[in-house]
Short mmCIF file of C-alpha atoms in Angstrom, two decimals:
data_model
loop_
_atom_site.label_atom_id
_atom_site.label_comp_id
_atom_site.label_asym_id
_atom_site.label_seq_id
_atom_site.Cartn_x
_atom_site.Cartn_y
_atom_site.Cartn_z
CA UNK A 1 -0.07 -0.43 -0.42
CA UNK A 2 1.45 2.94 -0.83
CA UNK A 3 0.77 5.81 2.07
CA UNK A 4 -0.94 8.64 2.08
CA UNK A 5 0.14 12.02 0.49
CA UNK A 6 2.69 10.71 -1.74
CA UNK A 7 2.84 10.40 -5.86
CA UNK A 8 4.67 7.87 -6.94
CA UNK A 9 6.76 8.15 -10.35
CA UNK A 10 7.53 5.98 -13.15
CA UNK A 11 11.42 7.23 -14.53
CA UNK A 12 11.02 6.24 -18.20
CA UNK A 13 14.62 6.03 -19.96
CA UNK A 14 14.77 8.30 -23.69
CA UNK A 15 13.90 5.94 -26.18
CA UNK A 16 16.59 4.87 -29.64
CA UNK A 17 14.32 6.53 -31.42
CA UNK A 18 14.19 9.91 -29.46
CA UNK A 19 18.44 10.21 -29.75
CA UNK A 20 18.07 9.20 -33.65
CA UNK A 21 15.75 12.50 -33.53
CA UNK A 22 17.68 14.58 -31.63
CA UNK A 23 21.15 12.78 -34.07
CA UNK A 24 19.28 14.20 -37.06
CA UNK A 25 18.56 17.50 -36.21
CA UNK A 26 22.34 17.93 -35.07
CA UNK A 27 23.38 16.74 -38.33
CA UNK A 28 21.20 19.10 -39.69
CA UNK A 29 22.20 21.99 -37.73
CA UNK A 30 25.93 21.22 -39.00
CA UNK A 31 25.25 21.08 -42.50
CA UNK A 32 23.51 24.46 -42.06
CA UNK A 33 25.84 26.06 -40.27
CA UNK A 34 29.29 24.67 -42.15
CA UNK A 35 28.43 26.96 -45.52
CA UNK A 36 27.75 29.81 -43.76
CA UNK A 37 31.14 28.95 -41.25
CA UNK A 38 33.10 28.60 -44.71
CA UNK A 39 31.53 31.81 -45.95
CA UNK A 40 32.46 34.05 -43.14
CA UNK A 41 36.37 32.29 -43.92
CA UNK A 42 36.16 32.71 -47.30
CA UNK A 43 34.57 37.13 -46.81
CA UNK A 44 37.51 37.61 -44.25
CA UNK A 45 39.91 36.17 -46.59
CA UNK A 46 39.05 38.44 -48.83
CA UNK A 47 39.14 41.56 -46.45
CA UNK A 48 42.72 40.23 -45.69
CA UNK A 49 43.90 39.74 -49.65
CA UNK A 50 42.61 43.50 -50.27
CA UNK A 51 44.76 44.70 -46.71
CA UNK A 52 47.83 43.00 -47.84
CA UNK A 53 47.63 44.97 -51.80
CA UNK A 54 46.46 47.79 -50.47
CA UNK A 55 50.31 47.66 -48.64
CA UNK A 56 52.23 46.29 -51.36
CA UNK A 57 51.26 48.32 -53.59
CA UNK A 58 51.80 51.24 -51.85
CA UNK A 59 55.58 49.46 -50.79
CA UNK A 60 56.19 49.51 -55.34
CA UNK A 61 55.18 53.03 -55.58
CA UNK A 62 57.62 53.65 -52.31
CA UNK A 63 59.98 52.29 -54.42
CA UNK A 64 59.48 53.65 -57.39
CA UNK A 65 59.22 56.81 -55.87
CA UNK A 66 62.55 56.89 -54.54
CA UNK A 67 64.14 55.20 -58.48
CA UNK A 68 63.43 57.52 -59.93
CA UNK A 69 59.66 57.08 -60.91
CA UNK A 70 60.26 53.70 -62.10
CA UNK A 71 58.67 50.26 -60.94
CA UNK A 72 61.31 47.28 -60.05
CA UNK A 73 62.24 44.84 -62.84
CA UNK A 74 60.57 41.57 -62.80
CA UNK A 75 63.81 40.27 -61.85
CA UNK A 76 67.77 41.79 -63.12
CA UNK A 77 69.49 41.55 -65.32
CA UNK A 78 71.90 38.69 -65.03
CA UNK A 79 75.02 39.95 -63.03
CA UNK A 80 78.56 39.49 -64.85
CA UNK A 81 80.56 39.18 -62.59
CA UNK A 82 78.19 35.22 -60.84
CA UNK A 83 76.37 34.92 -64.11
CA UNK A 84 73.38 34.87 -61.65
CA UNK A 85 69.86 36.63 -61.95
CA UNK A 86 68.80 38.81 -58.13
CA UNK A 87 65.21 38.51 -56.10
CA UNK A 88 61.97 38.35 -58.27
CA UNK A 89 60.35 41.68 -57.74
CA UNK A 90 59.01 41.07 -54.16
CA UNK A 91 62.82 40.61 -53.11
CA UNK A 92 63.99 43.34 -54.70
CA UNK A 93 61.63 45.47 -53.25
CA UNK A 94 61.56 43.57 -48.72
CA UNK A 95 65.68 43.70 -49.41
CA UNK A 96 65.23 47.31 -50.34
CA UNK A 97 63.78 47.90 -46.67
CA UNK A 98 59.67 47.75 -47.98
CA UNK A 99 57.70 45.28 -45.53
CA UNK A 100 60.59 44.05 -43.66
CA UNK A 101 62.44 44.43 -40.90
CA UNK A 102 65.12 42.54 -42.28
CA UNK A 103 64.90 39.75 -40.65
CA UNK A 104 65.14 36.27 -41.07
CA UNK A 105 64.19 34.78 -44.25
CA UNK A 106 63.31 36.61 -47.07
CA UNK A 107 59.12 37.23 -46.35
CA UNK A 108 57.87 37.44 -49.56
CA UNK A 109 55.53 34.05 -49.57
CA UNK A 110 54.60 34.63 -45.82
CA UNK A 111 52.11 37.39 -44.64
CA UNK A 112 51.71 40.35 -46.91
CA UNK A 113 53.21 39.01 -49.19
CA UNK A 114 50.92 36.87 -50.15
CA UNK A 115 46.76 35.89 -50.91
CA UNK A 116 45.73 33.42 -47.05
CA UNK A 117 43.52 31.65 -49.97
CA UNK A 118 46.76 31.02 -51.81
CA UNK A 119 49.21 27.83 -50.47
CA UNK A 120 52.91 29.06 -49.69
CA UNK A 121 54.93 28.96 -53.07
CA UNK A 122 58.57 30.17 -51.41
CA UNK A 123 60.11 32.80 -50.02
CA UNK A 124 60.79 34.43 -53.29
CA UNK A 125 57.23 34.21 -53.62
CA UNK A 126 53.60 33.83 -52.97
CA UNK A 127 49.89 34.26 -54.59
CA UNK A 128 50.30 38.23 -55.97
CA UNK A 129 51.49 39.43 -59.55
CA UNK A 130 52.13 42.43 -61.50
CA UNK A 131 51.94 42.76 -65.38
CA UNK A 132 54.84 41.47 -67.89
CA UNK A 133 55.42 43.02 -70.78
CA UNK A 134 53.05 46.06 -69.99
CA UNK A 135 54.22 47.26 -67.38
CA UNK A 136 57.22 45.51 -65.48
CA UNK A 137 60.25 43.91 -67.59
CA UNK A 138 63.48 41.74 -67.45
CA UNK A 139 65.76 43.99 -66.82
CA UNK A 140 67.13 43.74 -70.00
CA UNK A 141 64.21 43.74 -72.49
CA UNK A 142 61.73 46.74 -72.49
CA UNK A 143 58.10 47.26 -71.17
CA UNK A 144 55.32 47.39 -74.97
CA UNK A 145 55.39 50.23 -76.44
CA UNK A 146 58.84 51.35 -74.51
CA UNK A 147 61.92 52.89 -75.37
CA UNK A 148 63.15 52.45 -72.10
CA UNK A 149 64.55 49.23 -70.45
CA UNK A 150 63.41 48.11 -67.29
CA UNK A 151 59.75 47.70 -65.82
CA UNK A 152 58.33 51.28 -66.52
CA UNK A 153 57.84 54.33 -64.85
CA UNK A 154 54.82 55.49 -63.43
CA UNK A 155 54.42 58.76 -65.81
CA UNK A 156 53.59 57.10 -68.73
CA UNK A 157 51.04 55.00 -67.47
CA UNK A 158 48.11 56.75 -68.54
CA UNK A 159 45.23 55.10 -66.40
CA UNK A 160 46.74 54.76 -63.33
CA UNK A 161 42.57 54.47 -61.11
CA UNK A 162 42.31 51.96 -63.73
CA UNK A 163 46.39 50.24 -64.63
CA UNK A 164 46.61 46.66 -62.71
CA UNK A 165 49.65 47.20 -60.72
CA UNK A 166 49.59 44.16 -57.94
CA UNK A 167 46.81 41.27 -57.63
CA UNK A 168 46.05 37.65 -57.59
CA UNK A 169 47.95 35.81 -60.15
CA UNK A 170 47.90 32.08 -60.64
CA UNK A 171 49.60 29.92 -62.44
CA UNK A 172 47.27 27.91 -64.29
CA UNK A 173 42.90 29.49 -64.30
CA UNK A 174 42.23 26.19 -62.81
CA UNK A 175 44.39 26.54 -59.98
CA UNK A 176 43.78 29.69 -58.66
CA UNK A 177 45.69 28.25 -55.31
CA UNK A 178 49.56 28.30 -57.09
CA UNK A 179 50.60 31.56 -56.41
CA UNK A 180 52.61 33.23 -59.79
CA UNK A 181 54.79 36.25 -59.69
CA UNK A 182 53.31 38.20 -62.32
CA UNK A 183 50.40 37.55 -65.15
CA UNK A 184 50.72 37.66 -68.82
CA UNK A 185 48.94 41.96 -70.30
CA UNK A 186 47.35 40.55 -73.14
CA UNK A 187 44.45 38.24 -72.25
CA UNK A 188 43.87 35.67 -74.58
CA UNK A 189 47.85 34.23 -72.76
CA UNK A 190 45.60 33.05 -69.72
CA UNK A 191 44.33 30.51 -71.14
CA UNK A 192 48.11 28.65 -71.06
CA UNK A 193 49.41 29.82 -67.82
CA UNK A 194 49.70 32.60 -65.51
CA UNK A 195 46.21 34.92 -65.04
CA UNK A 196 44.14 36.24 -62.88
CA UNK A 197 44.08 34.52 -59.75
CA UNK A 198 39.38 34.23 -58.99
CA UNK A 199 39.72 33.37 -55.80
CA UNK A 200 37.47 35.14 -53.97
CA UNK A 201 34.11 34.37 -55.06
CA UNK A 202 35.14 34.58 -58.76
CA UNK A 203 36.97 37.44 -58.40
CA UNK A 204 40.94 38.63 -58.39
CA UNK A 205 41.44 41.21 -55.99
CA UNK A 206 43.52 43.86 -57.93
CA UNK A 207 45.49 46.88 -56.58
CA UNK A 208 45.73 49.44 -59.14
CA UNK A 209 48.24 51.92 -59.81
CA UNK A 210 46.21 54.49 -58.21
CA UNK A 211 46.62 52.47 -54.83
CA UNK A 212 43.07 51.77 -54.52
CA UNK A 213 42.10 47.72 -54.70
CA UNK A 214 38.69 46.17 -56.39
CA UNK A 215 37.72 42.85 -56.91
CA UNK A 216 36.91 42.11 -60.28
CA UNK A 217 36.73 38.70 -62.58
CA UNK A 218 39.58 37.70 -65.54
CA UNK A 219 36.48 39.07 -67.50
CA UNK A 220 36.23 42.55 -66.52
CA UNK A 221 39.73 43.26 -65.99
CA UNK A 222 40.39 41.92 -70.14
CA UNK A 223 37.30 44.45 -70.25
CA UNK A 224 39.09 47.01 -68.55
CA UNK A 225 42.52 46.77 -71.09
CA UNK A 226 43.50 46.90 -67.00
CA UNK A 227 46.74 44.24 -68.25
CA UNK A 228 47.52 46.54 -71.45
CA UNK A 229 46.99 49.60 -73.94
CA UNK A 230 47.96 51.57 -70.47
CA UNK A 231 51.30 53.61 -72.02
CA UNK A 232 50.58 57.14 -72.04
CA UNK A 233 51.32 57.26 -76.41
#
């Protein structure tokens, strides 16, 4: 007999169906959350990339300002003494004292010098490239339309706000995570290699000669002639 005034409560265990329902709910929430988290990370990487490019672009313009308004060569001429070339342009700029405090190894494949959405390539270069042939050339060559050897002077660039200075670059269009230090000036060559890297939602981040940064698709870069026909006639 149950004593008067006391209530007996029967405890029921959790059923298998209830456990499965909880698991399904967690799985659905996770499936909804992962794309959101990934999207937030991609947005953060794109913002970091733009900040990096703004600083690298400033370093290039400061280098030019200290060298007669002339941009660094893609790579210097071969030394007659050693038979070797010097650093490619990121190394030239860093060794001149821009964006490097001379501690440790040459930093040009990490940190500010490379896109966070790009795989590590080398300490010499990361995921950012300049325009080869139209603005930047090897030390012994001439830019298209120029009679002066070496990369262009800022004063020769007709449309600073629409001319690619430095931006996301890759070795092949289908491998945007593999960075390169230059893109071809002519879009017709991009299919074979060295194109802009559309690694941020189908667009490449670009710092123009005037210092502003924007995101452009390869088609938009071509339509604006941002990599060719840049010299003042």
